[in-house]
PDB file of C-alpha atoms and ligand atoms in Angstrom:
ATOM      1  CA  UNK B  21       0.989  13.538 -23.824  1.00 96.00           C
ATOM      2  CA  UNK B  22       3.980  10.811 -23.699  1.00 98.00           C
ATOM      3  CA  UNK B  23       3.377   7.786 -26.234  1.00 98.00           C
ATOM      4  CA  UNK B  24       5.680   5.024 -25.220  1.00 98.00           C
ATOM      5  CA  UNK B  25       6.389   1.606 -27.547  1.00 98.00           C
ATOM      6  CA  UNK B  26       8.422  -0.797 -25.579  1.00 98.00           C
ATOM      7  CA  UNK B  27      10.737  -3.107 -27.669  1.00 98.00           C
ATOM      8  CA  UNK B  28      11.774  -6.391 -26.582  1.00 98.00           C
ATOM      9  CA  UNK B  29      15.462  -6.519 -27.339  1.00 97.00           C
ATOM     10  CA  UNK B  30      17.782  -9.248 -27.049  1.00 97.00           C
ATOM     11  CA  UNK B  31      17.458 -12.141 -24.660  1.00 96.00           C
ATOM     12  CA  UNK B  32      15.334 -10.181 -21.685  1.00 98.00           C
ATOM     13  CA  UNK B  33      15.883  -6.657 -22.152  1.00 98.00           C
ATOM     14  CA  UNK B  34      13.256  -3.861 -23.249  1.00 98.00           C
ATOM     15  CA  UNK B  35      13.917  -0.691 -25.097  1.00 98.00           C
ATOM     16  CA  UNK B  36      11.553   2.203 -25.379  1.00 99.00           C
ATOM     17  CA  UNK B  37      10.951   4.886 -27.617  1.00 99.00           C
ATOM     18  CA  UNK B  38       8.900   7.890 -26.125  1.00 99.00           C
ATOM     19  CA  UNK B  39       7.109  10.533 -27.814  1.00 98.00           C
ATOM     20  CA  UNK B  40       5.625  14.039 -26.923  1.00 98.00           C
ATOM     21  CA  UNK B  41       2.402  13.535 -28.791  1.00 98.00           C
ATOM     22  CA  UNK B  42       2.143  17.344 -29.506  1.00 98.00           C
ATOM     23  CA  UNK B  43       5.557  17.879 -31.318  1.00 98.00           C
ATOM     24  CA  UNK B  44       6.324  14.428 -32.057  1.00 98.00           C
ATOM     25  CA  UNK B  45      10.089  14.485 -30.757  1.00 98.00           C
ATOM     26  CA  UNK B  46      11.263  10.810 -29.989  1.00 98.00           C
ATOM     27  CA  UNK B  47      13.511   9.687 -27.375  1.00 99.00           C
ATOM     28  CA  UNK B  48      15.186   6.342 -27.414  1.00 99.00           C
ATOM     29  CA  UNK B  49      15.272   5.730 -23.954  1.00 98.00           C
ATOM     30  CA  UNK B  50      18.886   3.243 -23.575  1.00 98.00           C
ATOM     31  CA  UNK B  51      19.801   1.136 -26.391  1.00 98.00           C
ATOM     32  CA  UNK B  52      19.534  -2.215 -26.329  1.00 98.00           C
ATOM     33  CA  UNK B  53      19.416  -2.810 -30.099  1.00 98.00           C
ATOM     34  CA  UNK B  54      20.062  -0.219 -32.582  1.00 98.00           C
ATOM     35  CA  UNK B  55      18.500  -2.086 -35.590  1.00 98.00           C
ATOM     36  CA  UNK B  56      15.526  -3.609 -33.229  1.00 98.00           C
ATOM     37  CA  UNK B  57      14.915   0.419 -32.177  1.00 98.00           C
ATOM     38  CA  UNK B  58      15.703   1.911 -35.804  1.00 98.00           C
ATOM     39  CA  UNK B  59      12.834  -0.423 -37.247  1.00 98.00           C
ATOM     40  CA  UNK B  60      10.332  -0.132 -34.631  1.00 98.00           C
ATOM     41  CA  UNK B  61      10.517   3.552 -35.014  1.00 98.00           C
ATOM     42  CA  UNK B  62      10.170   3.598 -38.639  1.00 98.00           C
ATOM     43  CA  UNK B  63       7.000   1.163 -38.579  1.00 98.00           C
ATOM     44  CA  UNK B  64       5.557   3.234 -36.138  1.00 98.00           C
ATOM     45  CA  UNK B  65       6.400   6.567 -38.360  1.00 98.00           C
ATOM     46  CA  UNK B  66       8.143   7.577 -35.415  1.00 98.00           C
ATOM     47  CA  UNK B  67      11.200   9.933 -35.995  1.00 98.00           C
ATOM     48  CA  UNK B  68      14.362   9.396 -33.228  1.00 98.00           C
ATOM     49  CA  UNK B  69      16.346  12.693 -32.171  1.00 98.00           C
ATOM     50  CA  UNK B  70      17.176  11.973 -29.313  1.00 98.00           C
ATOM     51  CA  UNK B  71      19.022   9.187 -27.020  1.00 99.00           C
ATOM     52  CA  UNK B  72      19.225   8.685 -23.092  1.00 99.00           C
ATOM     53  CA  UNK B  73      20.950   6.762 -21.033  1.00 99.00           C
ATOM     54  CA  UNK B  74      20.766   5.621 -17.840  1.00 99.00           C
ATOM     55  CA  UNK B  75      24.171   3.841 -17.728  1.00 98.00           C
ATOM     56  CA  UNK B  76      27.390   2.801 -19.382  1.00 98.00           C
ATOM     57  CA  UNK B  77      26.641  -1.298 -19.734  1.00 98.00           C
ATOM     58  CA  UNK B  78      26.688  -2.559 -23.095  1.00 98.00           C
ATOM     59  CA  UNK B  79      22.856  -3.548 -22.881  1.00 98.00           C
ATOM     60  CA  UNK B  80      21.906   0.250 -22.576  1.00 98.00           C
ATOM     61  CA  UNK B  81      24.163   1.903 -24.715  1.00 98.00           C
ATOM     62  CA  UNK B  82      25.208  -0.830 -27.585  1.00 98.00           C
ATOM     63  CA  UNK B  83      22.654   1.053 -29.799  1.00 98.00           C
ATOM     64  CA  UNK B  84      24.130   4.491 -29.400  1.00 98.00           C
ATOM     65  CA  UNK B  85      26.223   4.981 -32.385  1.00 98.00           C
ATOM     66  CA  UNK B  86      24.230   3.650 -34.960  1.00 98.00           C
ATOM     67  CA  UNK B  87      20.595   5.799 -33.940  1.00 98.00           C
ATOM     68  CA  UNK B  88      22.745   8.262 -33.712  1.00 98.00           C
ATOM     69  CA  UNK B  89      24.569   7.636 -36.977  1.00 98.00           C
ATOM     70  CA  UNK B  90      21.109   7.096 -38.973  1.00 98.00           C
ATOM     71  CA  UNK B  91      19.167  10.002 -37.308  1.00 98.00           C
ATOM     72  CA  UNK B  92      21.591  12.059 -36.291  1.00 98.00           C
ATOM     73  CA  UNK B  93      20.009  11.883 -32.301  1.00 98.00           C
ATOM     74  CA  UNK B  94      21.948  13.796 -29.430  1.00 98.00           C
ATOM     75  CA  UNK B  95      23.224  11.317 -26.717  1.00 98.00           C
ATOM     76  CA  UNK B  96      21.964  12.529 -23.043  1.00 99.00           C
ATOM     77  CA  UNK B  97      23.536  10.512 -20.324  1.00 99.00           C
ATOM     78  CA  UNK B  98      24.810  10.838 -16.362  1.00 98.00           C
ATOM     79  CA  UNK B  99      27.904  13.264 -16.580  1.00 98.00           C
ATOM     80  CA  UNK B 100      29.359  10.413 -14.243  1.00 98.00           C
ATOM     81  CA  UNK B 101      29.631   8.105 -16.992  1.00 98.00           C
ATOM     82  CA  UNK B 102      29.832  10.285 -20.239  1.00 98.00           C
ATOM     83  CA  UNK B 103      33.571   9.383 -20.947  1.00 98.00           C
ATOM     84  CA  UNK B 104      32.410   5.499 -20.933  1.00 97.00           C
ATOM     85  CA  UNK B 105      29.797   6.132 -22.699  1.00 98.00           C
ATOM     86  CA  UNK B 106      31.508   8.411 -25.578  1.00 96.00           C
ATOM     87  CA  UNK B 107      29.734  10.633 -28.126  1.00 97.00           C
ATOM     88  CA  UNK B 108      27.939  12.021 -25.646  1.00 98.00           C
ATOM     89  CA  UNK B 109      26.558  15.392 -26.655  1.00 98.00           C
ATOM     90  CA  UNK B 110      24.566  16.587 -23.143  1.00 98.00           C
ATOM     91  CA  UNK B 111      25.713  15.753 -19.476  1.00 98.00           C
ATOM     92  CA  UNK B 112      23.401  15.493 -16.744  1.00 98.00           C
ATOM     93  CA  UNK B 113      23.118  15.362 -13.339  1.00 98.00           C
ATOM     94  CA  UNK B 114      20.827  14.247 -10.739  1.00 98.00           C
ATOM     95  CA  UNK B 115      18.203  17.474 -10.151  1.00 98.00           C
ATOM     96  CA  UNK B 116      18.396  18.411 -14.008  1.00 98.00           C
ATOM     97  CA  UNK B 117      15.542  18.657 -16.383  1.00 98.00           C
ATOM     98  CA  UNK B 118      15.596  17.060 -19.652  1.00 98.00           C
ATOM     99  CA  UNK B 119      13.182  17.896 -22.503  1.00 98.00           C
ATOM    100  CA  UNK B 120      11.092  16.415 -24.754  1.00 98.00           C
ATOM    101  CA  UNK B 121       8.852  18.514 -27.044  1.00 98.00           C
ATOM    102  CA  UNK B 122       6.644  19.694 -24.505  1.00 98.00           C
ATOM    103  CA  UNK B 123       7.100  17.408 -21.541  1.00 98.00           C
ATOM    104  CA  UNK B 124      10.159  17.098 -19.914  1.00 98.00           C
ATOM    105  CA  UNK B 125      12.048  14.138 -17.257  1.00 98.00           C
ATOM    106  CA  UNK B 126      13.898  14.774 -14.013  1.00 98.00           C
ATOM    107  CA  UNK B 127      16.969  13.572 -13.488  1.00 99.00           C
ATOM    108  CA  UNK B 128      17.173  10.958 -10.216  1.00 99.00           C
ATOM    109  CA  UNK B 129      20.415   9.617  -8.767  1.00 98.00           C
ATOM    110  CA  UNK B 130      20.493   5.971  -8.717  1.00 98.00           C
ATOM    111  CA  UNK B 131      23.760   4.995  -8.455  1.00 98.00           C
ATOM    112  CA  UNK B 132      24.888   1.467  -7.472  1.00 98.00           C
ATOM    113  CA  UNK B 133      24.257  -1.003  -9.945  1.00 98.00           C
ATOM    114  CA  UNK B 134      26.989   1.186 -11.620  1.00 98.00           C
ATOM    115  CA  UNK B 135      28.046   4.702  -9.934  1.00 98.00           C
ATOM    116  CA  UNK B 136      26.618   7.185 -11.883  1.00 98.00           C
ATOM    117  CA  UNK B 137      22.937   5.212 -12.605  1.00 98.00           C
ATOM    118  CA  UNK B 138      20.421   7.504 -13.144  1.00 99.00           C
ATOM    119  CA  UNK B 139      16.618   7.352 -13.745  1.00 99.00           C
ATOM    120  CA  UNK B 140      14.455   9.504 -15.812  1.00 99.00           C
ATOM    121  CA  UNK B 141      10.820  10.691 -14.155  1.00 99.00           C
ATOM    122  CA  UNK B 142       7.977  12.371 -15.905  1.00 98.00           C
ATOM    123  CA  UNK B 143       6.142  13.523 -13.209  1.00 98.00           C
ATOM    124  CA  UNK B 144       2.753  14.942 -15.332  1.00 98.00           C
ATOM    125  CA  UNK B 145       2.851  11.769 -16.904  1.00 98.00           C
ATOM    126  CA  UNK B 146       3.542   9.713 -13.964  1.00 98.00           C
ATOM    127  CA  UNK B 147       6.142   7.864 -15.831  1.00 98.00           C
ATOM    128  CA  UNK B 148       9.432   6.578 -14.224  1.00 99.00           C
ATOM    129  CA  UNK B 149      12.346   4.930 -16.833  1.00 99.00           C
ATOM    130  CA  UNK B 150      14.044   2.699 -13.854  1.00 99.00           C
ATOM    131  CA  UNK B 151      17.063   1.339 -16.203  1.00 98.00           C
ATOM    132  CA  UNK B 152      18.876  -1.508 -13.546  1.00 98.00           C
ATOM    133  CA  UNK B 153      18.058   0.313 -10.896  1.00 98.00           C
ATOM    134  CA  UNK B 154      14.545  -1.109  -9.855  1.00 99.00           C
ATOM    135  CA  UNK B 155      13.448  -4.276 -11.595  1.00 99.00           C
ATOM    136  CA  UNK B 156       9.769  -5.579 -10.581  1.00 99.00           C
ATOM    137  CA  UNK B 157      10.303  -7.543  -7.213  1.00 99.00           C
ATOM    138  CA  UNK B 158      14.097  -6.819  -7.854  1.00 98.00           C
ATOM    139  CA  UNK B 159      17.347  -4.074  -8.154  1.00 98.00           C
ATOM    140  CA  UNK B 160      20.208  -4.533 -10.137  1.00 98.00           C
ATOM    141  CA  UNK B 161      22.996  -6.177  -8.656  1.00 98.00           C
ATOM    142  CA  UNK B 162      25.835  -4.118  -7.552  1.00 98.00           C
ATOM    143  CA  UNK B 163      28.579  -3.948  -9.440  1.00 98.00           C
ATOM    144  CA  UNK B 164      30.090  -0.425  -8.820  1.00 98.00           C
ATOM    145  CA  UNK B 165      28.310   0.911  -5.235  1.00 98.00           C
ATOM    146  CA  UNK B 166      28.029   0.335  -2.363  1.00 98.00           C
ATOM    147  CA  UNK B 167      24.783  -1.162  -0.652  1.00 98.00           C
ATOM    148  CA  UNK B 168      24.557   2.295   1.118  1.00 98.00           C
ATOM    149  CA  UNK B 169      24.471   3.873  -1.796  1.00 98.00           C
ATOM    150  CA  UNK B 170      22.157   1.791  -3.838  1.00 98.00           C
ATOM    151  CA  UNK B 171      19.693   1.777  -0.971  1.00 98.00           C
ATOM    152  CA  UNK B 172      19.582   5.852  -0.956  1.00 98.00           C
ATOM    153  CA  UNK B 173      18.784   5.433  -4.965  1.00 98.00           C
ATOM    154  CA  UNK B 174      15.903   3.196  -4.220  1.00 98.00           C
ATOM    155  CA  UNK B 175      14.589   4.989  -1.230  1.00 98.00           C
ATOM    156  CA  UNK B 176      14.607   8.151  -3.728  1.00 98.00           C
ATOM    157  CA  UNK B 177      12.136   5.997  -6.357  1.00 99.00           C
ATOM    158  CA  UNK B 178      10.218   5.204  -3.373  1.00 98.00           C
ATOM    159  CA  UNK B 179       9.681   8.172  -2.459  1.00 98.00           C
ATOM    160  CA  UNK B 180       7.561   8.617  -5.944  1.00 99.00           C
ATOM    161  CA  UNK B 181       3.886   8.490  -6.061  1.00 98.00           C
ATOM    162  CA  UNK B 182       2.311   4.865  -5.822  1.00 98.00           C
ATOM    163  CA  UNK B 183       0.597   6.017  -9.495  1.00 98.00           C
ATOM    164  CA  UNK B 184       4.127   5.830 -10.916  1.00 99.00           C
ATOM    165  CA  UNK B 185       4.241   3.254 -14.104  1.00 98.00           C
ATOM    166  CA  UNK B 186       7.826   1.837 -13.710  1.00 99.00           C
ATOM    167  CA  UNK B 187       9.535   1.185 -17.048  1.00 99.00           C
ATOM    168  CA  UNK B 188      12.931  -1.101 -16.195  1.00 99.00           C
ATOM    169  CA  UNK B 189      15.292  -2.469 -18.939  1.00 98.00           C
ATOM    170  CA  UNK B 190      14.634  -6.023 -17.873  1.00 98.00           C
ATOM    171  CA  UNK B 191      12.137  -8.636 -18.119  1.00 98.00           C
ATOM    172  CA  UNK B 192      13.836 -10.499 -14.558  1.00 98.00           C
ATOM    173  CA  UNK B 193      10.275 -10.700 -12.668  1.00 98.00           C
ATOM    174  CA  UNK B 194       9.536 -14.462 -12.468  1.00 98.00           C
ATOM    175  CA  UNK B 195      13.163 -15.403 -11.116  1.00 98.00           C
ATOM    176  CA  UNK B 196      13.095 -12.022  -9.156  1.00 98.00           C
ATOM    177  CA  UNK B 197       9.186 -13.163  -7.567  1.00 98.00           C
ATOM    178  CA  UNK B 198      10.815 -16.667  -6.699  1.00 98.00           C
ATOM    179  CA  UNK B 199      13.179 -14.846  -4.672  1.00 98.00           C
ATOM    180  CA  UNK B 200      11.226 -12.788  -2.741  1.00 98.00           C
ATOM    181  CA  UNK B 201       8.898 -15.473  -1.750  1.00 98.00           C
ATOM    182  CA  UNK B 202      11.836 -17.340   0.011  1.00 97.00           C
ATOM    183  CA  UNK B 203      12.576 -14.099   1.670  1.00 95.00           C
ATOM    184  CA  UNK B 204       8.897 -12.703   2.432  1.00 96.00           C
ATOM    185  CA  UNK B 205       6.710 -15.575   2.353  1.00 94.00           C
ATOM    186  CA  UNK B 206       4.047 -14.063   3.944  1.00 94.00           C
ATOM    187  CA  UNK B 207       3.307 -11.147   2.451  1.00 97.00           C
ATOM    188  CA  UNK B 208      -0.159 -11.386   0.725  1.00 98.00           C
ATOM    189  CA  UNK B 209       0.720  -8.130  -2.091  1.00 98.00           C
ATOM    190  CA  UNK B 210       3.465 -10.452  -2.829  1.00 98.00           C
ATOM    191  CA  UNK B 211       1.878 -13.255  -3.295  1.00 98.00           C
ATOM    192  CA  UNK B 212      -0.492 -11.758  -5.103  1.00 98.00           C
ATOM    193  CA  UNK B 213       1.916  -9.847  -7.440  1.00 98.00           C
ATOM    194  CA  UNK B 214       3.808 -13.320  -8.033  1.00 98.00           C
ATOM    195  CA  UNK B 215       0.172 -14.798  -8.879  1.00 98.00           C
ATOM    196  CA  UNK B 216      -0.226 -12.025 -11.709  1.00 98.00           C
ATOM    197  CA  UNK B 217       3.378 -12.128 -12.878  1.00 98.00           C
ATOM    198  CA  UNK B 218       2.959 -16.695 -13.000  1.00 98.00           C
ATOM    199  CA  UNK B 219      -0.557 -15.493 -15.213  1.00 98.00           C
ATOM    200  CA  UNK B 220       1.743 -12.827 -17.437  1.00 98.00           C
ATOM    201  CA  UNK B 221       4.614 -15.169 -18.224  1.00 98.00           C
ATOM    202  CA  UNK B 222       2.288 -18.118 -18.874  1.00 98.00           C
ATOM    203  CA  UNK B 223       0.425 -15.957 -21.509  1.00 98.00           C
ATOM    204  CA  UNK B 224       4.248 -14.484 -22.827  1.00 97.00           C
ATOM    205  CA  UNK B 225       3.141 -11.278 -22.145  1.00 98.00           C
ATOM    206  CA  UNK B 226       5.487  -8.766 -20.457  1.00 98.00           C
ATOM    207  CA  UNK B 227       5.052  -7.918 -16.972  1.00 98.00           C
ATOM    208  CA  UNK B 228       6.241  -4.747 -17.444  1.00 98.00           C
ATOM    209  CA  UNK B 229       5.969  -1.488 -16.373  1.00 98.00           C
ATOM    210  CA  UNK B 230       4.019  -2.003 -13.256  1.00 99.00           C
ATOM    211  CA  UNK B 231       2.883   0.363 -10.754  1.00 98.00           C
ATOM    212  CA  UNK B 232       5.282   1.635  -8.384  1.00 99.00           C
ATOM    213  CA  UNK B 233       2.514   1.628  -5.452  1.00 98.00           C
ATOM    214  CA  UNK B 234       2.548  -2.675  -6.032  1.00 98.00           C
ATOM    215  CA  UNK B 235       6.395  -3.115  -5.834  1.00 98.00           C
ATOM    216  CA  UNK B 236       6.277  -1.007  -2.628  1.00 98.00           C
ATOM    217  CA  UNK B 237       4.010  -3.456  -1.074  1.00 98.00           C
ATOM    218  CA  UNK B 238       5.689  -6.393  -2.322  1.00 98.00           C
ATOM    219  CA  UNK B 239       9.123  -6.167  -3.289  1.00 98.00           C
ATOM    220  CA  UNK B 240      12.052  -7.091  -0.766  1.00 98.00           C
ATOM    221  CA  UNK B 241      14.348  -4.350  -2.097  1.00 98.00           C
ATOM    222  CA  UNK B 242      11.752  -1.330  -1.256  1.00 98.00           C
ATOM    223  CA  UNK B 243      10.782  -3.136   1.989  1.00 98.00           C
ATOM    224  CA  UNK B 244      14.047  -2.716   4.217  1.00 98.00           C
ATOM    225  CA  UNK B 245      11.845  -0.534   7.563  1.00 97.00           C
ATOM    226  CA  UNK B 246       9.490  -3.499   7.485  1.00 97.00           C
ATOM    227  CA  UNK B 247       9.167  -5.388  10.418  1.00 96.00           C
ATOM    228  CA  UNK B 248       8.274  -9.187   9.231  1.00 94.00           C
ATOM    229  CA  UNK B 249      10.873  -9.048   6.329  1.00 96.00           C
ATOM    230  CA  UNK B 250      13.475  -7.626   9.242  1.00 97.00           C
ATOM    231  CA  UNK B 251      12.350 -10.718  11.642  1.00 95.00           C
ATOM    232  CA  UNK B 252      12.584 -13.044   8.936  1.00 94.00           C
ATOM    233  CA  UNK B 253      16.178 -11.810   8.334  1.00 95.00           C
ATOM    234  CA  UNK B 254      17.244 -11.789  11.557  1.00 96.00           C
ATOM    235  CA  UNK B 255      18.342  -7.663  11.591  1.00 98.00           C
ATOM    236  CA  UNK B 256      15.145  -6.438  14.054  1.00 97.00           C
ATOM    237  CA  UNK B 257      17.622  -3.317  14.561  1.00 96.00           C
ATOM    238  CA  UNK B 258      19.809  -3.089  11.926  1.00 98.00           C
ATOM    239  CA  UNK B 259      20.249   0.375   9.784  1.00 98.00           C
ATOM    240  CA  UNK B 260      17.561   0.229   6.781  1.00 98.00           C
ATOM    241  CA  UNK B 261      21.373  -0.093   4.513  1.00 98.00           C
ATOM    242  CA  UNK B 262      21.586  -3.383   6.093  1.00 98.00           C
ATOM    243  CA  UNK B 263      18.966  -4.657   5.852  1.00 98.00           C
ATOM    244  CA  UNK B 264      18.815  -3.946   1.852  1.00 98.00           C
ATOM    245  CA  UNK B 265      22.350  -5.370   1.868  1.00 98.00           C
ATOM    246  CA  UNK B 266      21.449  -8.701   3.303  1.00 98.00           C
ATOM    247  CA  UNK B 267      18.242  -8.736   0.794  1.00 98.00           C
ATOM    248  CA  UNK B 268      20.769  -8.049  -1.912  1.00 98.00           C
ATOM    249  CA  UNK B 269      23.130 -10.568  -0.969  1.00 98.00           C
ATOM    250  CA  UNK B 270      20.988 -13.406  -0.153  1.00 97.00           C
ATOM    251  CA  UNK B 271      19.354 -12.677  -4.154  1.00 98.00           C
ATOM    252  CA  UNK B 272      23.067 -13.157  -5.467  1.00 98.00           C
ATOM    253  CA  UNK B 273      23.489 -16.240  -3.641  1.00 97.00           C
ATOM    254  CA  UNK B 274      20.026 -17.774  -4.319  1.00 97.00           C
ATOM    255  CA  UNK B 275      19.325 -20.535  -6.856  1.00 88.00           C
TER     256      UNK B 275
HETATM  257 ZN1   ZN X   3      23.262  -2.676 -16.330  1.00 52.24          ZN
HETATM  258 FE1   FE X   4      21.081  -4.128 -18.157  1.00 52.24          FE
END
């Protein structure tokens, strides 16, 4: 079984450390906050050996050195990125396996927030580590790829089973749900997801992970093929890139 403790770290992002509950290897998964990580996993008598990434930005990977310096953990990250990232000790690529104790993550390409983005997916678990690439209601913006590209990434996570428990690095959901209202306004699963996430906040409770099968309903970024969001936007016939792109845009613009 994978035990998961999510960490809030700095000013909105989370941190997780995962465990295979039959050999008790730990997995930092990015690294957000060494110290904030370090002391979660000694309250919880947890034991970090390993780290992985899913990109370069200082948010993920600012951790790195000191886990790895107290603990001695191996650094996993996208090959793409390694020589960013330094001290990495295993390169992988979309397709590969990675192991922990028993259970063990694919590899999925999610490049465009940054180029070599990837996610990590337990599939007996159904447990998906999103990093910037999906947020709830939201994607991370694109710094390094291209809209094309991102779009492919997503349409891969989509592709998952609706069961999926999406754990992303950042608690965005209430600005992300205010956006997609303005650009979906009637779709009922989105209302109803930006109900639950108003109740959530309200409470300070984290909104995170949710299920994938929800964000396909109701978030903009997974909804490019449908037709009221594509009427709303104007793009009836556009290429499902384009219409993601214009969803993207219009969320960097939007105040
Ligand atoms: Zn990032
Ligand atoms: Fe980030």
């Amino acid at each position: 079984m994978l035990e998961i403790r999510q960490i809030a770290c700095l000013d909105d992002n989370y941190g997780y450390l995962i465990r295979c509950s039959e050999t008790g290897e730990t997995a930092s998964i990015d690294t957000p906050d060494g110290e904030a990580l370090l002391n979660d996993a000694k309250a919880a008598g947890w034991a970090i050996s390993q780290i992985w990434n899913t990109h370069h930005h200082w948010d993920h990977t600012g951790g790195n050195a000191a886990i790895a310096a107290k603990t001695g953990a191996s650094v996993t990250a996208p090959e793409a990125e390694a020589d960013r990232i330094g001290g990495v000790d295993h390169r992988v690529r979309p397709g590969d396996k990675v192991k922990l104790g028993k259970l063990s993550a694919e590899v999925i390409d999610t490049g465009g927030h940054t180029l070599g983005h990837i996610a990590y997916w337990f599939e007996s678990e159904a447990v998906l580590f999103s990093g910037d690439a999906l947020f709830r209601l939201g994607c991370g913006r694109l710094f390094e790829g291209t809209p094309e590209q991102a779009q492919a990434g997503l349409a891969r996570l989509r592709a998952l089973p609706d069961e999926t428990l999406v754990h992303c690095a950042h608690e965005y959901s209430a600005a992300n749900a205010r956006f997609a209202l303005s650009i979906d306004p009637g779709n009922e699963a989105l209302q109803a997801d930006a109900d639950e996430i108003r109740r959530l906040r309200e409470a300070e409770k984290a909104t995170v992970p949710f299920r994938l099968g929800d964000d396909k309903a109701a978030s903009p970024f997974l909804r490019w093929d449908d037709p009221d969001l594509r009427r709303h936007l104007g793009l009836e016939y556009a290429s499902d890139a384009n219409v993601f792109a214009a969803v993207r845009t219009a969320k960097d613009n939007f105040r």
